[in-house]
PDB file of C-alpha atoms in Angstrom:
ATOM      1  CA  MET A 588      88.080 100.111-142.022  1.00 41.00           C
ATOM      2  CA  ALA A 589      85.010  97.857-141.819  1.00 42.00           C
ATOM      3  CA  VAL A 590      84.037  96.679-138.591  1.00 44.00           C
ATOM      4  CA  ASN A 591      84.276  93.239-139.887  1.00 48.00           C
ATOM      5  CA  ASP A 592      87.817  94.242-141.212  1.00 58.00           C
ATOM      6  CA  MET A 593      88.724  94.318-137.122  1.00 62.00           C
ATOM      7  CA  ARG A 594      86.953  91.243-136.407  1.00 86.00           C
ATOM      8  CA  ASN A 595      90.121  89.211-138.236  1.00 92.00           C
ATOM      9  CA  ILE A 596      91.826  90.065-134.591  1.00 95.00           C
ATOM     10  CA  VAL A 597      90.172  88.934-131.789  1.00 97.00           C
ATOM     11  CA  ALA A 598      91.432  89.268-128.221  1.00 97.00           C
ATOM     12  CA  VAL A 599      89.451  87.475-125.170  1.00 98.00           C
ATOM     13  CA  ALA A 600      90.073  88.947-122.010  1.00 97.00           C
ATOM     14  CA  GLY A 601      89.089  88.087-118.306  1.00 96.00           C
ATOM     15  CA  LEU A 602      89.623  87.068-115.024  1.00 94.00           C
ATOM     16  CA  PRO A 603      90.982  83.550-114.141  1.00 92.00           C
ATOM     17  CA  GLY A 604      87.810  81.418-114.969  1.00 94.00           C
ATOM     18  CA  SER A 605      85.361  83.384-116.761  1.00 96.00           C
ATOM     19  CA  GLY A 606      86.028  80.822-119.627  1.00 96.00           C
ATOM     20  CA  LYS A 607      88.412  82.546-121.988  1.00 96.00           C
ATOM     21  CA  THR A 608      89.873  79.999-122.965  1.00 95.00           C
ATOM     22  CA  THR A 609      86.192  77.934-124.238  1.00 96.00           C
ATOM     23  CA  VAL A 610      85.476  81.403-125.577  1.00 98.00           C
ATOM     24  CA  ALA A 611      88.671  81.191-128.007  1.00 98.00           C
ATOM     25  CA  ARG A 612      88.242  78.196-128.956  1.00 98.00           C
ATOM     26  CA  ILE A 613      84.811  78.616-129.996  1.00 98.00           C
ATOM     27  CA  ILE A 614      86.148  80.945-132.087  1.00 98.00           C
ATOM     28  CA  GLU A 615      89.204  78.744-133.136  1.00 98.00           C
ATOM     29  CA  LYS A 616      85.869  76.789-134.587  1.00 97.00           C
ATOM     30  CA  ARG A 617      85.516  79.721-136.871  1.00 96.00           C
ATOM     31  CA  GLY A 618      88.860  79.352-138.838  1.00 95.00           C
ATOM     32  CA  TYR A 619      90.587  81.040-136.299  1.00 96.00           C
ATOM     33  CA  THR A 620      94.275  80.390-135.456  1.00 94.00           C
ATOM     34  CA  TYR A 621      94.292  80.342-131.806  1.00 96.00           C
ATOM     35  CA  LEU A 622      97.231  81.837-129.125  1.00 94.00           C
ATOM     36  CA  SER A 623      97.353  82.243-125.920  1.00 92.00           C
ATOM     37  CA  LEU A 624      99.895  84.278-124.127  1.00 90.00           C
ATOM     38  CA  GLY A 625      98.638  82.107-120.838  1.00 86.00           C
ATOM     39  CA  ASP A 626     100.203  79.408-122.944  1.00 88.00           C
ATOM     40  CA  VAL A 627     104.035  81.733-123.429  1.00 87.00           C
ATOM     41  CA  VAL A 628     104.422  82.787-119.828  1.00 87.00           C
ATOM     42  CA  ARG A 629     103.767  78.749-118.663  1.00 87.00           C
ATOM     43  CA  ALA A 630     106.658  78.233-121.549  1.00 88.00           C
ATOM     44  CA  GLU A 631     108.899  80.228-120.319  1.00 86.00           C
ATOM     45  CA  ALA A 632     107.641  78.737-116.064  1.00 87.00           C
ATOM     46  CA  GLN A 633     108.904  75.588-117.579  1.00 88.00           C
ATOM     47  CA  LYS A 634     111.983  76.898-119.053  1.00 90.00           C
ATOM     48  CA  SER A 635     112.913  78.582-115.828  1.00 90.00           C
ATOM     49  CA  GLY A 636     111.830  76.321-113.007  1.00 89.00           C
ATOM     50  CA  LEU A 637     109.871  79.394-111.396  1.00 88.00           C
ATOM     51  CA  SER A 638     105.989  79.512-111.067  1.00 83.00           C
ATOM     52  CA  PRO A 639     103.513  80.817-113.715  1.00 81.00           C
ATOM     53  CA  ASP A 640     102.602  83.584-111.440  1.00 79.00           C
ATOM     54  CA  ARG A 641     106.140  84.450-110.814  1.00 85.00           C
ATOM     55  CA  VAL A 642     107.049  84.807-114.685  1.00 85.00           C
ATOM     56  CA  ALA A 643     104.021  86.774-115.804  1.00 82.00           C
ATOM     57  CA  VAL A 644     104.583  89.309-113.555  1.00 80.00           C
ATOM     58  CA  THR A 645     108.098  88.764-113.412  1.00 86.00           C
ATOM     59  CA  LEU A 646     107.826  89.702-117.488  1.00 85.00           C
ATOM     60  CA  ARG A 647     105.919  92.163-116.591  1.00 81.00           C
ATOM     61  CA  LEU A 648     107.415  94.109-114.346  1.00 81.00           C
ATOM     62  CA  ASP A 649     111.269  93.758-115.989  1.00 86.00           C
ATOM     63  CA  ARG A 650     110.084  94.024-119.697  1.00 87.00           C
ATOM     64  CA  GLY A 651     106.925  96.751-119.859  1.00 84.00           C
ATOM     65  CA  ARG A 652     103.263  95.656-119.735  1.00 84.00           C
ATOM     66  CA  ARG A 653     103.602  94.468-123.469  1.00 88.00           C
ATOM     67  CA  ALA A 654     106.303  92.032-122.763  1.00 86.00           C
ATOM     68  CA  VAL A 655     104.360  88.970-122.939  1.00 87.00           C
ATOM     69  CA  ALA A 656     102.339  90.053-126.221  1.00 91.00           C
ATOM     70  CA  HIS A 657     106.211  90.710-127.972  1.00 89.00           C
ATOM     71  CA  ARG A 658     106.781  86.804-127.056  1.00 88.00           C
ATOM     72  CA  LEU A 659     103.514  85.419-128.831  1.00 89.00           C
ATOM     73  CA  LEU A 660     103.725  87.892-131.480  1.00 90.00           C
ATOM     74  CA  SER A 661     107.066  87.054-132.593  1.00 83.00           C
ATOM     75  CA  SER A 662     105.865  83.909-134.034  1.00 79.00           C
ATOM     76  CA  VAL A 663     102.118  85.803-135.755  1.00 82.00           C
ATOM     77  CA  ARG A 664     101.750  85.451-139.515  1.00 81.00           C
ATOM     78  CA  LEU A 665     100.349  88.722-140.745  1.00 83.00           C
ATOM     79  CA  GLY A 666      97.589  88.477-142.322  1.00 84.00           C
ATOM     80  CA  GLN A 667      95.882  85.056-140.536  1.00 87.00           C
ATOM     81  CA  ARG A 668      93.050  85.481-138.695  1.00 93.00           C
ATOM     82  CA  ALA A 669      93.729  84.691-135.426  1.00 94.00           C
ATOM     83  CA  VAL A 670      92.188  84.884-131.800  1.00 96.00           C
ATOM     84  CA  ILE A 671      93.755  85.728-128.530  1.00 96.00           C
ATOM     85  CA  ASP A 672      93.643  84.664-125.481  1.00 96.00           C
ATOM     86  CA  GLY A 673      94.361  85.960-122.205  1.00 93.00           C
ATOM     87  CA  VAL A 674      94.744  89.279-123.093  1.00 95.00           C
ATOM     88  CA  ARG A 675      95.708  90.754-119.586  1.00 90.00           C
ATOM     89  CA  SER A 676      96.354  94.936-120.023  1.00 92.00           C
ATOM     90  CA  THR A 677      95.484  98.167-122.675  1.00 95.00           C
ATOM     91  CA  GLU A 678      99.117  97.803-123.341  1.00 94.00           C
ATOM     92  CA  GLU A 679      98.937  94.421-124.834  1.00 93.00           C
ATOM     93  CA  ILE A 680      96.042  95.303-126.712  1.00 96.00           C
ATOM     94  CA  ASP A 681      98.172  98.179-128.119  1.00 96.00           C
ATOM     95  CA  ALA A 682     101.164  96.035-128.888  1.00 94.00           C
ATOM     96  CA  ILE A 683      98.872  93.268-130.956  1.00 95.00           C
ATOM     97  CA  GLU A 684      97.178  96.406-132.832  1.00 95.00           C
ATOM     98  CA  GLU A 685     100.632  97.898-133.713  1.00 93.00           C
ATOM     99  CA  VAL A 686     101.436  94.632-135.972  1.00 92.00           C
ATOM    100  CA  LEU A 687      98.903  93.008-136.042  1.00 92.00           C
ATOM    101  CA  GLY A 688      95.831  95.870-136.858  1.00 91.00           C
ATOM    102  CA  ALA A 689      92.985  96.342-135.207  1.00 93.00           C
ATOM    103  CA  VAL A 690      91.374  94.284-132.411  1.00 96.00           C
ATOM    104  CA  PHE A 691      87.842  92.928-131.948  1.00 97.00           C
ATOM    105  CA  LEU A 692      87.936  92.725-127.691  1.00 98.00           C
ATOM    106  CA  ILE A 693      85.366  90.410-125.965  1.00 98.00           C
ATOM    107  CA  TYR A 694      85.924  90.548-122.094  1.00 98.00           C
ATOM    108  CA  VAL A 695      84.246  87.514-120.507  1.00 98.00           C
ATOM    109  CA  VAL A 696      83.391  87.480-117.086  1.00 98.00           C
ATOM    110  CA  ALA A 697      81.412  84.920-114.617  1.00 97.00           C
ATOM    111  CA  SER A 698      80.556  85.669-110.791  1.00 96.00           C
ATOM    112  CA  ARG A 699      83.501  85.046-108.168  1.00 95.00           C
ATOM    113  CA  LYS A 700      81.913  81.683-106.962  1.00 95.00           C
ATOM    114  CA  THR A 701      81.290  80.067-110.720  1.00 96.00           C
ATOM    115  CA  ARG A 702      84.970  81.236-111.477  1.00 95.00           C
ATOM    116  CA  TYR A 703      86.420  79.259-108.254  1.00 94.00           C
ATOM    117  CA  ASN A 704      84.253  76.511-108.600  1.00 92.00           C
ATOM    118  CA  ARG A 705      85.508  76.028-112.612  1.00 93.00           C
ATOM    119  CA  LEU A 706      89.470  76.730-111.077  1.00 92.00           C
ATOM    120  CA  ALA A 707      88.655  74.266-108.500  1.00 88.00           C
ATOM    121  CA  SER A 708      87.797  71.537-110.682  1.00 89.00           C
ATOM    122  CA  ARG A 709      90.065  72.345-113.856  1.00 83.00           C
ATOM    123  CA  GLY A 710      92.836  70.924-112.026  1.00 74.00           C
ATOM    124  CA  ARG A 711      95.680  72.377-113.618  1.00 75.00           C
ATOM    125  CA  GLY A 712      99.050  72.591-112.100  1.00 72.00           C
ATOM    126  CA  ASP A 713      99.232  77.302-111.655  1.00 72.00           C
ATOM    127  CA  ASP A 714      94.882  77.082-110.297  1.00 77.00           C
ATOM    128  CA  PRO A 715      95.055  78.711-106.617  1.00 82.00           C
ATOM    129  CA  ALA A 716      94.731  76.096-103.801  1.00 84.00           C
ATOM    130  CA  THR A 717      92.968  78.367-101.539  1.00 89.00           C
ATOM    131  CA  TYR A 718      89.632  80.262-101.860  1.00 92.00           C
ATOM    132  CA  ALA A 719      92.362  82.965-100.687  1.00 93.00           C
ATOM    133  CA  GLN A 720      94.886  82.324-102.790  1.00 91.00           C
ATOM    134  CA  PHE A 721      92.090  82.384-105.767  1.00 92.00           C
ATOM    135  CA  LEU A 722      91.332  85.881-104.390  1.00 92.00           C
ATOM    136  CA  LEU A 723      95.211  87.484-104.666  1.00 91.00           C
ATOM    137  CA  ARG A 724      95.502  85.960-108.028  1.00 88.00           C
ATOM    138  CA  ASP A 725      92.353  88.521-108.824  1.00 92.00           C
ATOM    139  CA  ILE A 726      93.631  91.315-107.485  1.00 91.00           C
ATOM    140  CA  ARG A 727      97.352  90.793-109.161  1.00 85.00           C
ATOM    141  CA  GLU A 728      95.292  89.805-112.352  1.00 85.00           C
ATOM    142  CA  LEU A 729      93.454  93.465-112.099  1.00 88.00           C
ATOM    143  CA  ARG A 730      96.988  95.536-110.906  1.00 85.00           C
ATOM    144  CA  PHE A 731      97.949  94.252-115.000  1.00 82.00           C
ATOM    145  CA  GLY A 732      95.258  96.062-115.688  1.00 85.00           C
ATOM    146  CA  LEU A 733      92.055  93.941-116.768  1.00 90.00           C
ATOM    147  CA  ALA A 734      89.490  96.948-115.176  1.00 90.00           C
ATOM    148  CA  ASP A 735      90.968  99.019-117.973  1.00 92.00           C
ATOM    149  CA  LEU A 736      90.212  96.458-120.428  1.00 95.00           C
ATOM    150  CA  LEU A 737      86.892  95.833-119.616  1.00 93.00           C
ATOM    151  CA  ALA A 738      86.288  99.710-120.421  1.00 93.00           C
ATOM    152  CA  ARG A 739      87.579  98.792-123.796  1.00 96.00           C
ATOM    153  CA  ALA A 740      85.631  96.095-124.639  1.00 97.00           C
ATOM    154  CA  ASP A 741      83.945  95.700-127.918  1.00 97.00           C
ATOM    155  CA  TYR A 742      82.005  92.635-126.086  1.00 98.00           C
ATOM    156  CA  ILE A 743      81.320  91.719-122.689  1.00 98.00           C
ATOM    157  CA  LEU A 744      80.003  87.596-122.890  1.00 98.00           C
ATOM    158  CA  VAL A 745      78.158  86.741-119.797  1.00 97.00           C
ATOM    159  CA  ASN A 746      79.113  83.487-118.960  1.00 97.00           C
ATOM    160  CA  GLU A 747      77.815  82.203-116.154  1.00 95.00           C
ATOM    161  CA  ASN A 748      76.924  78.762-116.807  1.00 86.00           C
ATOM    162  CA  LYS A 749      75.968  79.291-120.258  1.00 91.00           C
ATOM    163  CA  PRO A 750      75.211  75.574-122.148  1.00 95.00           C
ATOM    164  CA  ILE A 751      77.972  75.800-124.638  1.00 95.00           C
ATOM    165  CA  GLU A 752      75.928  75.723-127.647  1.00 97.00           C
ATOM    166  CA  ASP A 753      74.505  79.021-126.429  1.00 96.00           C
ATOM    167  CA  LEU A 754      78.452  80.192-125.718  1.00 96.00           C
ATOM    168  CA  GLU A 755      78.073  79.060-129.556  1.00 97.00           C
ATOM    169  CA  GLN A 756      75.284  81.046-130.998  1.00 97.00           C
ATOM    170  CA  GLU A 757      76.263  84.408-128.958  1.00 97.00           C
ATOM    171  CA  ILE A 758      80.017  84.064-130.328  1.00 97.00           C
ATOM    172  CA  GLY A 759      78.113  83.918-134.316  1.00 95.00           C
ATOM    173  CA  CYS A 760      76.475  86.606-133.723  1.00 95.00           C
ATOM    174  CA  ILE A 761      78.852  88.769-132.771  1.00 95.00           C
ATOM    175  CA  LEU A 762      81.372  87.451-135.199  1.00 91.00           C
TER     176      LEU A 762
END
């Protein structure tokens, strides 16, 4: 398989507030269909009346680490170029690859301070209200398997307050 073939499916991973969605949306503008594992969890939370954090843990514990990816994949058209935002484990990457083929994994990193400030200012309902909650969320996310994805990444993107134009240029160079 040619290197560029595996860039038809791009997955974006990283801790909360690292800039995953910003990176994924830039990739979307390059002609990729945007898909979000977090949106799957939030939709399930809305249906069940539970918090997104609770749903994320419950789905993965009750149905396995591939459960959220399987839900997302049920709505994907084969053959489309796609960017998948919010991958949390190597098992999710494996599930995606089984259905869509090779995945190019971008792992987005930013400092703890930067990530906390981003989450505090974005105002999404599932963001931590305190620094202690932020740290607990990091621990939970790492237990899902995020640290293993860092070792598997095809590209590590440092997103420490870069201007959007710099991010766009960097992404243009790797895709």
